[in-house]
Short mmCIF file of N, CA and C in Angstrom, two decimals:
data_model
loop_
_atom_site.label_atom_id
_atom_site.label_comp_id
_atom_site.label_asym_id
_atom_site.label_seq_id
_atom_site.Cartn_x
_atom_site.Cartn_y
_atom_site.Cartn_z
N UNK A 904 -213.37 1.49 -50.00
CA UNK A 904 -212.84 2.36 -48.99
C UNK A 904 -211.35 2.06 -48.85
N UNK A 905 -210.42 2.85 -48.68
CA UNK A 905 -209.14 3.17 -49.12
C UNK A 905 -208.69 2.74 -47.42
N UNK A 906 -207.36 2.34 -46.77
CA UNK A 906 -207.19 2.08 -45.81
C UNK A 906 -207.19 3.54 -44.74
N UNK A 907 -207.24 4.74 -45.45
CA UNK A 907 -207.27 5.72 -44.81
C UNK A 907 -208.34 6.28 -44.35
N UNK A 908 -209.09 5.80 -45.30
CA UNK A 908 -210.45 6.25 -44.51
C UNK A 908 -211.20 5.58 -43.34
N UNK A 909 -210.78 3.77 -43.36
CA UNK A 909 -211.09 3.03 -42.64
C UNK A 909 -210.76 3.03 -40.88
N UNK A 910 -209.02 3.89 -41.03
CA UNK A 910 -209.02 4.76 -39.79
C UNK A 910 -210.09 5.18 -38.75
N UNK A 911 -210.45 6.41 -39.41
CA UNK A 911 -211.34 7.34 -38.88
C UNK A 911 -212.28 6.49 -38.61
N UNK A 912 -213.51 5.50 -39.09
CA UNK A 912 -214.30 4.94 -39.48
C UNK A 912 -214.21 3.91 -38.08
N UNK A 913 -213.14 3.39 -38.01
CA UNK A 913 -212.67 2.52 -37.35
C UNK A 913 -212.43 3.36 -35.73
N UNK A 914 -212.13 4.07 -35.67
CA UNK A 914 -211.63 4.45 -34.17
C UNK A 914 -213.17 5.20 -33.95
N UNK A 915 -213.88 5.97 -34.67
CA UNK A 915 -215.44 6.05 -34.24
C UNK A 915 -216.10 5.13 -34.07
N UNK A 916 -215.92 3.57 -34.54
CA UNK A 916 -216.80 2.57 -34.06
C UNK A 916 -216.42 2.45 -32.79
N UNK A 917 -215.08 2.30 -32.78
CA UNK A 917 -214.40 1.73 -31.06
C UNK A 917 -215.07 2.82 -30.22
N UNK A 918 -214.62 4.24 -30.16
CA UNK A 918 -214.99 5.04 -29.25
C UNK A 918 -216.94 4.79 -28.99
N UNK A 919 -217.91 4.56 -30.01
CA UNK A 919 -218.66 4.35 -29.53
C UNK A 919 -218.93 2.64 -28.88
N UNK A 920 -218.32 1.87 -29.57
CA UNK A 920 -218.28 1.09 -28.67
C UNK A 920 -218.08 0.72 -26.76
N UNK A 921 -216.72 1.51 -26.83
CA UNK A 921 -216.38 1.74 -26.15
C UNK A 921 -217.13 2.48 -24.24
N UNK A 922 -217.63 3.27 -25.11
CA UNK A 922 -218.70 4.28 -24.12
C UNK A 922 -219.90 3.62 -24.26
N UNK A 923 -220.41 2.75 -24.46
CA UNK A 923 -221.77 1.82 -24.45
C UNK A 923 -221.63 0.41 -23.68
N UNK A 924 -219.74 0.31 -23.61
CA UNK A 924 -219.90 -0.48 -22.52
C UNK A 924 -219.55 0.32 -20.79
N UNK A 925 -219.38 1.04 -21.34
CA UNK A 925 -218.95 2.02 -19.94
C UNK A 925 -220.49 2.54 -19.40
N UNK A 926 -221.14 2.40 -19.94
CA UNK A 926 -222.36 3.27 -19.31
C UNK A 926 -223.07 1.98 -18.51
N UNK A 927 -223.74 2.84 -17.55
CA UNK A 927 -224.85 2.09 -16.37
C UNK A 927 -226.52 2.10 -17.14
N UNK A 928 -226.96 1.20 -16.67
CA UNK A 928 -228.17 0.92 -16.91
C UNK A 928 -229.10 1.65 -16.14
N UNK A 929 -230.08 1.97 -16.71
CA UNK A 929 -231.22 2.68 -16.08
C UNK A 929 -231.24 2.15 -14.87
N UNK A 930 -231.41 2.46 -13.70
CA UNK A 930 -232.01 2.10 -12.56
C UNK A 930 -233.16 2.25 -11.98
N UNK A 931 -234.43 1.24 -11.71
CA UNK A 931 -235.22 0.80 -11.80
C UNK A 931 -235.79 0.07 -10.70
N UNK A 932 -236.68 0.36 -10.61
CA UNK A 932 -237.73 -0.49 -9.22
C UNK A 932 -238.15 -1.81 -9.64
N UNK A 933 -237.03 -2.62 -9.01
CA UNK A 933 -237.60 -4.00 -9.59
C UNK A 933 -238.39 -4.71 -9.39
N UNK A 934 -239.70 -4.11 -10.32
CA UNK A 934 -241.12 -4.59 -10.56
C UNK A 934 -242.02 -4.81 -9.08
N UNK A 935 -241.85 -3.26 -8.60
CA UNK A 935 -242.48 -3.20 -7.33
C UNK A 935 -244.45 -3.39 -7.53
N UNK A 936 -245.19 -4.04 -7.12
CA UNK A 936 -246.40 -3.87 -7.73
C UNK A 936 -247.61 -2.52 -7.24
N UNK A 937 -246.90 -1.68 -6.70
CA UNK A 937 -248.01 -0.91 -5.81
C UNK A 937 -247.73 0.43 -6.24
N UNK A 938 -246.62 0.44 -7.56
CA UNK A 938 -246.61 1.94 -7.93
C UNK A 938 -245.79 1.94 -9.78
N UNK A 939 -245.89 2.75 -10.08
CA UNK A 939 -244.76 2.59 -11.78
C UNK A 939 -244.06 3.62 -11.46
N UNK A 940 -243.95 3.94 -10.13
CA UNK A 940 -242.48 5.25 -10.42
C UNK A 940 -240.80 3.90 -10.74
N UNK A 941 -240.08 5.39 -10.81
CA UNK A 941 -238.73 3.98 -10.85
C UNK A 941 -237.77 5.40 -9.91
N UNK A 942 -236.63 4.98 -9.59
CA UNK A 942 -235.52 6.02 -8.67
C UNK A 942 -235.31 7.30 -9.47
N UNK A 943 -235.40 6.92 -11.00
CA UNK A 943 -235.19 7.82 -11.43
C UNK A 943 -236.14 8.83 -11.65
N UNK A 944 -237.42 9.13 -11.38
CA UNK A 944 -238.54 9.92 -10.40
C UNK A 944 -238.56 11.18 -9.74
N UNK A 945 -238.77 12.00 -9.98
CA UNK A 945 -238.83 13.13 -8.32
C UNK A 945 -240.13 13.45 -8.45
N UNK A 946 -240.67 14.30 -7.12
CA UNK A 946 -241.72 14.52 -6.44
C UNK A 946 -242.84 14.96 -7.82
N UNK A 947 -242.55 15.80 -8.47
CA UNK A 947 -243.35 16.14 -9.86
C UNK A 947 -243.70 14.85 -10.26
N UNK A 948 -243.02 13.94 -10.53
CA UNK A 948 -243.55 12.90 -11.26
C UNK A 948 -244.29 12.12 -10.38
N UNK A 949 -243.92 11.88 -9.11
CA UNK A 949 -244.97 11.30 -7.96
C UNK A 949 -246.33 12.16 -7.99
N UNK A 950 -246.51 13.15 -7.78
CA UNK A 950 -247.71 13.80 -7.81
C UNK A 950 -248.12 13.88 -8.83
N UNK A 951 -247.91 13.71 -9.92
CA UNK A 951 -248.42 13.70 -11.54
C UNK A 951 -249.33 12.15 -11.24
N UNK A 952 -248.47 11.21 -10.78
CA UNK A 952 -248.81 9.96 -10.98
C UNK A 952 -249.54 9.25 -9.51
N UNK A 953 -249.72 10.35 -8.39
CA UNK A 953 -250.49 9.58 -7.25
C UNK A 953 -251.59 10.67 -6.96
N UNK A 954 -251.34 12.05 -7.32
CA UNK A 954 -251.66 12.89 -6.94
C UNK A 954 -251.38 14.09 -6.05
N UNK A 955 -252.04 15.21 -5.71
CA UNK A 955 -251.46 16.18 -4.93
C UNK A 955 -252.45 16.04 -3.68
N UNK A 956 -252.75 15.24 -3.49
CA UNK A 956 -253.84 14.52 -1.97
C UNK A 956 -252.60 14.21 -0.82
N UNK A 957 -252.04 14.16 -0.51
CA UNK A 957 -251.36 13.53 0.62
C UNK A 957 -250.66 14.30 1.55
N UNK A 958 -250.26 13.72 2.38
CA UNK A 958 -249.30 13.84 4.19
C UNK A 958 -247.82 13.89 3.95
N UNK A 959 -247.04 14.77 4.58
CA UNK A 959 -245.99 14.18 4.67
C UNK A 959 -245.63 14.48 6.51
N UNK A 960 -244.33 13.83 6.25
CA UNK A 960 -243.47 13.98 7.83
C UNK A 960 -241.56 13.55 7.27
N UNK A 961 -241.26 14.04 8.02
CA UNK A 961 -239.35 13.69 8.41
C UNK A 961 -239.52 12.40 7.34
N UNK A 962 -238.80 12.11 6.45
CA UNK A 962 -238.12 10.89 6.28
C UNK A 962 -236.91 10.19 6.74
N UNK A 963 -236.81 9.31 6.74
CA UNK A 963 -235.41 8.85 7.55
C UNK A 963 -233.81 9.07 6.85
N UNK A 964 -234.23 9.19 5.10
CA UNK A 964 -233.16 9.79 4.34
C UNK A 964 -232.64 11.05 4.39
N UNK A 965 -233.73 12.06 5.30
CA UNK A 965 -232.68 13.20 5.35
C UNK A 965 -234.26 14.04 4.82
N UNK A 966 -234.98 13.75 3.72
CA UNK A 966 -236.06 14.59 2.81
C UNK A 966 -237.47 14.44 3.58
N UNK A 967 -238.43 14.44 2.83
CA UNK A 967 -239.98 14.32 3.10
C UNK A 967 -240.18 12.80 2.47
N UNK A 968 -241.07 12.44 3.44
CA UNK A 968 -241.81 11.20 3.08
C UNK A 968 -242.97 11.61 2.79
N UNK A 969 -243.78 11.13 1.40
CA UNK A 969 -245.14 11.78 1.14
C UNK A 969 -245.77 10.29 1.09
N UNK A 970 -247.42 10.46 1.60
CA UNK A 970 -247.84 9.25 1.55
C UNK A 970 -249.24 9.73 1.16
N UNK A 971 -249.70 8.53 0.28
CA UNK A 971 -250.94 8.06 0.19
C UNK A 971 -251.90 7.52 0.47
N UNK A 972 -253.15 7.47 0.14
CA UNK A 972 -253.86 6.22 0.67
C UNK A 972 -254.15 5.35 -0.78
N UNK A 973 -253.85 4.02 -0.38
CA UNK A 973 -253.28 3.06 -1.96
C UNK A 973 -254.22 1.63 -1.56
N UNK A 974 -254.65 1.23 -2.31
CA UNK A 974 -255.55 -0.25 -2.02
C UNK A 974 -254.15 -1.14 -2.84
N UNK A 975 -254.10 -1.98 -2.23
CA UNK A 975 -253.28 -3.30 -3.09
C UNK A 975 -253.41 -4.73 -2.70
N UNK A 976 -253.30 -5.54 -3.18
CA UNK A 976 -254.12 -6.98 -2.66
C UNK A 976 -255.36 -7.04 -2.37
N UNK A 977 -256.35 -6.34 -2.68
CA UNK A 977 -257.53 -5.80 -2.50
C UNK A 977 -258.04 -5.24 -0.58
N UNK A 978 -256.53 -4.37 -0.17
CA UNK A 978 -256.68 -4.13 0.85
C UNK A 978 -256.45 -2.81 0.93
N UNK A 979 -257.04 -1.89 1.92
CA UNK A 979 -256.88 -0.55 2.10
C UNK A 979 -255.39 -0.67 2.91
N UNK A 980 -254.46 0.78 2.37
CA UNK A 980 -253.57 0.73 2.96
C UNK A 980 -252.73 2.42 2.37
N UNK A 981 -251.63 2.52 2.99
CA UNK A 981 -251.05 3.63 2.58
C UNK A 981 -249.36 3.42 1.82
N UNK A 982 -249.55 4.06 0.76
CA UNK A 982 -248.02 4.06 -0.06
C UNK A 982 -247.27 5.35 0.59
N UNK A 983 -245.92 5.18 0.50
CA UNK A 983 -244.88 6.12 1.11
C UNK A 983 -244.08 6.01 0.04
N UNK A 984 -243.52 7.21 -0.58
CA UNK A 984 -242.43 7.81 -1.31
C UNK A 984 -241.39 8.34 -0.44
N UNK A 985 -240.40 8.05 -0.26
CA UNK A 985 -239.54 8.50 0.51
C UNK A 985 -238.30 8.94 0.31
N UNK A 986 -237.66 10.36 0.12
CA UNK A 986 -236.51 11.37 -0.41
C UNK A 986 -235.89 11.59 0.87
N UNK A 987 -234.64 11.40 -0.08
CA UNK A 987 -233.12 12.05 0.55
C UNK A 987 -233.49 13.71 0.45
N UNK A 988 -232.17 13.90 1.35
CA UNK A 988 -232.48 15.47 0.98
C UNK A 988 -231.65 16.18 0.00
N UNK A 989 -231.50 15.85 -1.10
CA UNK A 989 -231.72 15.76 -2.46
C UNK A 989 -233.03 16.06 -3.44
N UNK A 990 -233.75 15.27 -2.86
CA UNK A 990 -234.78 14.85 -3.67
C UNK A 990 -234.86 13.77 -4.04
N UNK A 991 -234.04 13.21 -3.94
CA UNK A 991 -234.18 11.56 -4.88
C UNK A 991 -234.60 10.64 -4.12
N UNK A 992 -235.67 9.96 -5.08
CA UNK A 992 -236.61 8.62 -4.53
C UNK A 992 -235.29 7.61 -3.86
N UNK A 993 -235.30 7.58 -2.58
CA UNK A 993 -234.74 6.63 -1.92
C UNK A 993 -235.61 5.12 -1.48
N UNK A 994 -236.86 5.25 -1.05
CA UNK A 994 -237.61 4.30 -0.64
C UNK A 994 -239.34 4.61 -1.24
N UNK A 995 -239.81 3.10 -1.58
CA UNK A 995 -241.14 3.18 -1.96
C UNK A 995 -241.64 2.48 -0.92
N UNK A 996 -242.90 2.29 -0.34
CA UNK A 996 -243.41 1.31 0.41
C UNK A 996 -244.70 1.30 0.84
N UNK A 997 -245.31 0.24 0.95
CA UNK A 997 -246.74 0.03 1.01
C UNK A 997 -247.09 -0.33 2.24
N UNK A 998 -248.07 -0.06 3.08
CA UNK A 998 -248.15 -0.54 4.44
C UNK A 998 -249.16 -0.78 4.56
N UNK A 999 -250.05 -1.62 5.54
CA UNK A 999 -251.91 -1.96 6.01
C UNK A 999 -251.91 -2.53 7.18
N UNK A 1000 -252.94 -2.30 8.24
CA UNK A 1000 -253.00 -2.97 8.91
C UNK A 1000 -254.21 -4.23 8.85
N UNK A 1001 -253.95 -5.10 9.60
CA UNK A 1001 -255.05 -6.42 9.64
C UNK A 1001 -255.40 -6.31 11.03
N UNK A 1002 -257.00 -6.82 10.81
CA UNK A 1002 -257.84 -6.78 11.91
C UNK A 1002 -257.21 -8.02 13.01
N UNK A 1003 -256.80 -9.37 12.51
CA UNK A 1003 -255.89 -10.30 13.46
C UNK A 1003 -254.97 -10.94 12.86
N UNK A 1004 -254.06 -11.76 13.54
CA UNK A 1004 -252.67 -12.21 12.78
C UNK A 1004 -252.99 -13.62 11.90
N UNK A 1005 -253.71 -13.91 12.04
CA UNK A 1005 -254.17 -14.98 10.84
C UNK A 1005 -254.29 -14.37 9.19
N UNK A 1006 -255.07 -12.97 9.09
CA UNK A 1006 -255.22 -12.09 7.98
C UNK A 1006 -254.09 -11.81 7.81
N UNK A 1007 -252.72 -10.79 8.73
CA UNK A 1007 -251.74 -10.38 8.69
C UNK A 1007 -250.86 -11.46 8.16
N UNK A 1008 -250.66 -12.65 8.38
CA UNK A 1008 -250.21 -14.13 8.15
C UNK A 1008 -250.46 -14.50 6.41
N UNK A 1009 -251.70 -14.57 6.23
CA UNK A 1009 -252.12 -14.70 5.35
C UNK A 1009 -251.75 -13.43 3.73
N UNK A 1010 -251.85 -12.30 3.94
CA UNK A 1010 -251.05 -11.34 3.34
C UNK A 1010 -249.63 -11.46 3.42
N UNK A 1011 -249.14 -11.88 4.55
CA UNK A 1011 -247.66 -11.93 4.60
C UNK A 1011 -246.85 -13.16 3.41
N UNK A 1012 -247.94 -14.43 3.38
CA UNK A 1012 -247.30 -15.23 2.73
C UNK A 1012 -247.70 -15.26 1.33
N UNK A 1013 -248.77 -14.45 1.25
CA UNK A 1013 -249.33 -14.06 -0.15
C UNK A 1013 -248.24 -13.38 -0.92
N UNK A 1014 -247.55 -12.22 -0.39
CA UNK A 1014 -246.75 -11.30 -0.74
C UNK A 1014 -245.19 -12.02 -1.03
N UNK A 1015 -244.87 -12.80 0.09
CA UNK A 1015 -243.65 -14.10 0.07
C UNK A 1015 -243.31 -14.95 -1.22
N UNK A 1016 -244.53 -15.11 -1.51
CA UNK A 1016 -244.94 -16.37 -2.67
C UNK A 1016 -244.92 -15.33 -3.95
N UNK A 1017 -245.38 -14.23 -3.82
CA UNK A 1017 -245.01 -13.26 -4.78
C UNK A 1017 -243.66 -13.03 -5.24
N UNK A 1018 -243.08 -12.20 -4.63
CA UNK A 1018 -242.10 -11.94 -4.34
C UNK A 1018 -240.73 -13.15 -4.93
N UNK A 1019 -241.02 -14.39 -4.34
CA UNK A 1019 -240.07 -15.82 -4.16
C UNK A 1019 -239.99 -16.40 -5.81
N UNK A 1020 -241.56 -16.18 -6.15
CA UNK A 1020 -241.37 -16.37 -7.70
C UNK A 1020 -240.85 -15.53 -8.25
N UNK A 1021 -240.42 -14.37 -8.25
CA UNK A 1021 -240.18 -13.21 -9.60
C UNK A 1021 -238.81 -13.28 -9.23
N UNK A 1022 -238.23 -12.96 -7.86
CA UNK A 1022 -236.85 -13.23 -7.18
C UNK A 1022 -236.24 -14.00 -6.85
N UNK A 1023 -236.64 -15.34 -6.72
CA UNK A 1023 -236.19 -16.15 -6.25
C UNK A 1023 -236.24 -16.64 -4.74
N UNK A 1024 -236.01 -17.04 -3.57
CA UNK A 1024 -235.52 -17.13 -2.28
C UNK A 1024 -235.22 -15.80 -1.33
N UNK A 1025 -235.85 -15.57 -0.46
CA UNK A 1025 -235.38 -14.24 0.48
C UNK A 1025 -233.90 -14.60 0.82
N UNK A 1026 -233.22 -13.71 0.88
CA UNK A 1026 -231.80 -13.86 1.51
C UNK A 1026 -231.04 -14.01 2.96
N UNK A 1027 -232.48 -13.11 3.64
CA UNK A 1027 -232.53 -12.86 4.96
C UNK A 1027 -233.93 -13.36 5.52
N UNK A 1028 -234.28 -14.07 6.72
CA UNK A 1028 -235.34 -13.87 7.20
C UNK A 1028 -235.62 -13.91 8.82
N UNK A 1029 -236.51 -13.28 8.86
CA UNK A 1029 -236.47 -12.86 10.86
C UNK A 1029 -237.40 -13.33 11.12
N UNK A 1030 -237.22 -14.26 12.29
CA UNK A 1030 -238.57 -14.92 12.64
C UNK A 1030 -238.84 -14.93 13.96
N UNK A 1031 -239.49 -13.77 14.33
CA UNK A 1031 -239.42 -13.74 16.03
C UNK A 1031 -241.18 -13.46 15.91
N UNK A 1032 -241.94 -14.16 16.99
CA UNK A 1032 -243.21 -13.79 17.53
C UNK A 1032 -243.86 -12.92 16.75
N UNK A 1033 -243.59 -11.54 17.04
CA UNK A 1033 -243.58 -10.52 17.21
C UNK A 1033 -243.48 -9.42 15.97
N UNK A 1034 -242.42 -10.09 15.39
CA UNK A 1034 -241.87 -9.42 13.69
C UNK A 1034 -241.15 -10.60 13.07
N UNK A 1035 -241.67 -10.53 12.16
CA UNK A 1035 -240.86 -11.34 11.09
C UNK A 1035 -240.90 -10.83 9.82
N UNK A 1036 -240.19 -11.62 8.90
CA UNK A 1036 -239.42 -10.62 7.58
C UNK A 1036 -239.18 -11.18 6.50
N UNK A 1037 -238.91 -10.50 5.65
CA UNK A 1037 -238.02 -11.27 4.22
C UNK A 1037 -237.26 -10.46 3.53
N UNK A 1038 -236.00 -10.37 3.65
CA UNK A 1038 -234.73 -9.58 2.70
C UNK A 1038 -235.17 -10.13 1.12
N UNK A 1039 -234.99 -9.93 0.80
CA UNK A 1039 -234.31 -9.93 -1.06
C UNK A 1039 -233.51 -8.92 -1.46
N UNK A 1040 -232.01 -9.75 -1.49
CA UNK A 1040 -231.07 -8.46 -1.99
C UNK A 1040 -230.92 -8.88 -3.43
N UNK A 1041 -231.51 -7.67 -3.73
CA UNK A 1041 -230.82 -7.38 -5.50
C UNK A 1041 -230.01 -6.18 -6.10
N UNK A 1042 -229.54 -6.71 -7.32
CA UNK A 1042 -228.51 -5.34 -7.36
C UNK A 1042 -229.19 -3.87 -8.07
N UNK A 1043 -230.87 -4.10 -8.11
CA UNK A 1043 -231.80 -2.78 -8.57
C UNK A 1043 -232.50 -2.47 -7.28
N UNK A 1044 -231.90 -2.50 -5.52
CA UNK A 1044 -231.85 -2.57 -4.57
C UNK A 1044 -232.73 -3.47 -4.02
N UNK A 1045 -232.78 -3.43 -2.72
CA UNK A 1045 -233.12 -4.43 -1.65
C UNK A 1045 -234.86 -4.45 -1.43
N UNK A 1046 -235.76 -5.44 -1.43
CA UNK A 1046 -236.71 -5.65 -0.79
C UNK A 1046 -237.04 -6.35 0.22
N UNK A 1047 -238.05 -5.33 1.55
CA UNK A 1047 -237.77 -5.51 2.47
C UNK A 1047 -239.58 -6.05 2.89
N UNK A 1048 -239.97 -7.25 3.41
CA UNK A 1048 -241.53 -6.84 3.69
C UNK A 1048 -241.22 -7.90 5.28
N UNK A 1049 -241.94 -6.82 5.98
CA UNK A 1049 -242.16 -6.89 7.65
C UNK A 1049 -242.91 -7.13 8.10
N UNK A 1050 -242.93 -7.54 9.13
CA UNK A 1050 -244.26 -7.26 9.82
C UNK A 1050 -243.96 -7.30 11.52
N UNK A 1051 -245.68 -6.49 12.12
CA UNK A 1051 -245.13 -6.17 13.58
C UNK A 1051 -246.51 -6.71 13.71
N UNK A 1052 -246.54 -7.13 15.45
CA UNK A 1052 -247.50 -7.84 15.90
C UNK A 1052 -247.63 -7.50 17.15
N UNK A 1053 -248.25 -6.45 18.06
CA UNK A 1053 -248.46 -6.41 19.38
C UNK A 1053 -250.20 -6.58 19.72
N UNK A 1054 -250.57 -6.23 20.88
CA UNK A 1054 -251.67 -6.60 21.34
C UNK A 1054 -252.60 -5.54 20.40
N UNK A 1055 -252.72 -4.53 19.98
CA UNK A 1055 -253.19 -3.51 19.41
C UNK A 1055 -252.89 -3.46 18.47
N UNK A 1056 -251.79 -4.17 17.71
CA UNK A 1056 -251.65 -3.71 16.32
C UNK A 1056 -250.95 -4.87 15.03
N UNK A 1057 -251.41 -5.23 14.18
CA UNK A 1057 -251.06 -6.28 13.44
C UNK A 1057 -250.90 -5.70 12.14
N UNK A 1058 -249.68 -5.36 11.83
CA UNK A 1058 -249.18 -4.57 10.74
C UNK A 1058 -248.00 -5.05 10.12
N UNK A 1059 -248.06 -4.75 8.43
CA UNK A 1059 -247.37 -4.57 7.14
C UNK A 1059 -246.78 -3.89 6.87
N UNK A 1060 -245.37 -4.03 6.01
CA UNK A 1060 -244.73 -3.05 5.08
C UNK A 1060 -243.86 -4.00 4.58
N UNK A 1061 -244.33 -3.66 2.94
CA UNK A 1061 -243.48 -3.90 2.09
C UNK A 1061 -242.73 -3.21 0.99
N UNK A 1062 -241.49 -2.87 1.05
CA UNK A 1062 -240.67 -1.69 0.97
C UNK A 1062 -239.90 -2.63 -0.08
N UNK A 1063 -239.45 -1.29 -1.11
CA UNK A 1063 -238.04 -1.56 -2.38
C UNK A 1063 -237.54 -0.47 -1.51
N UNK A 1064 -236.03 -0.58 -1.53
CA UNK A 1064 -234.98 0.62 -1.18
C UNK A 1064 -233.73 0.87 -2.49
N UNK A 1065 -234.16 2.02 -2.55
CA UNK A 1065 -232.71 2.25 -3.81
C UNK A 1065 -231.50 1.59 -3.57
N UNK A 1066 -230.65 1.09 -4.02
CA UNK A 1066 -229.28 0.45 -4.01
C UNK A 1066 -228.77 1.41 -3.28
N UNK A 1067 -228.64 2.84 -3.58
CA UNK A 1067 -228.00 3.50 -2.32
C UNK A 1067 -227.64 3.25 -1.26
N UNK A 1068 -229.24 2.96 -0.53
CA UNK A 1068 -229.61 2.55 0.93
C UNK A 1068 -229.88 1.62 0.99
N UNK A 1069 -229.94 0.27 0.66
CA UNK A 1069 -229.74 -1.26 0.28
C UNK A 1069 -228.84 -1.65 1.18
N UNK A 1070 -228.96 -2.95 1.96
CA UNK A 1070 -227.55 -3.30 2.80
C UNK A 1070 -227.47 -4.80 1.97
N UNK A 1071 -226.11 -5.02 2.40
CA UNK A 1071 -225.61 -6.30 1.79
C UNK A 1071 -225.86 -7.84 2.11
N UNK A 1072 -226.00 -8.20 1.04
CA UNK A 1072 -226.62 -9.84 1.56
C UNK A 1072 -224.93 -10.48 2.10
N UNK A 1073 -225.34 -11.67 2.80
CA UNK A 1073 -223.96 -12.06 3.83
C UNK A 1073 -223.35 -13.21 2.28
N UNK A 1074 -223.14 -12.99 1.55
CA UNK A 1074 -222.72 -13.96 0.40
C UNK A 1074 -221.03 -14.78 0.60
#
């Protein structure tokens, strides 16, 4: 190859080089266990993959929240898909209630210990009576799992949020 041809040859490697480091990576539900959608998702592919069975109401992004009824940890409970008004998967999340806070306790640290291995350390955690929590901020967005505790009700949710709507760890 003659130095003239090596030109051309040469500035097409760079330019694709170039644009392969410029591009973003798929964005992805990092390894949520209660569903295989990922952000990049809309409602067709949710109903392909949960079904056309479900509820919706207002989501807090602006769209519809559609929910299911989903067993996970070998517990009855309901999954939420949750859209901007866009369309785009903003929030996934799994919720159940427990009959008393020992069960609720017991799922909570089940899910912790989950979670602590694949991620590492929560970033955030709330520890009041009443509700307590665990942040994990990552940069394929934030996981959030809660819990509420009143006289009537001893309840779960454990939520991925798109990086969109993700808030920042205090670093």
């Amino acid at each position: 190859m003659n130095p003239k041809q090596c030109i051309p040859v040469f500035f097409l490697i760079f330019i694709f080089l170039f644009s392969a480091c410029g591009s973003t990576p798929k964005e992805s539900l990092p390894d949520a266990p209660f569903t295989s959608l990922t952000w990049e998702n809309n409602i067709d592919d949710m109903i392909s993959a949960e079904g056309d069975s479900f509820s919706t109401y207002d989501s807090v992004y602006g769209g519809l929240c559609y929910t299911y009824p989903k067993k996970y940890e070998d517990r009855e409970g309901t999954v939420k898909y949750m859209f901007d008004d866009q369309d785009r998967l903003m929030c996934v999340a799994w919720t159940c209630s427990c009959e008393d806070e020992s069960e609720l306790s017991a799922l909570y640290q089940s899910i912790t210990d989950s979670v602590n291995e694949r991620h590492g350390e929560s970033g955030y955690q709330a520890d009041h009576p009443s509700n307590y929590g665990n942040v994990w901020y990552l940069e394929s967005g934030d996981i959030v799992l809660s819990t509420m505790v009143t006289s009537e009700l001893k309840a779960l949710q454990y939520a991925y949020l798109h990086p969109l709507v993700s808030g920042q760890s205090e670093k």
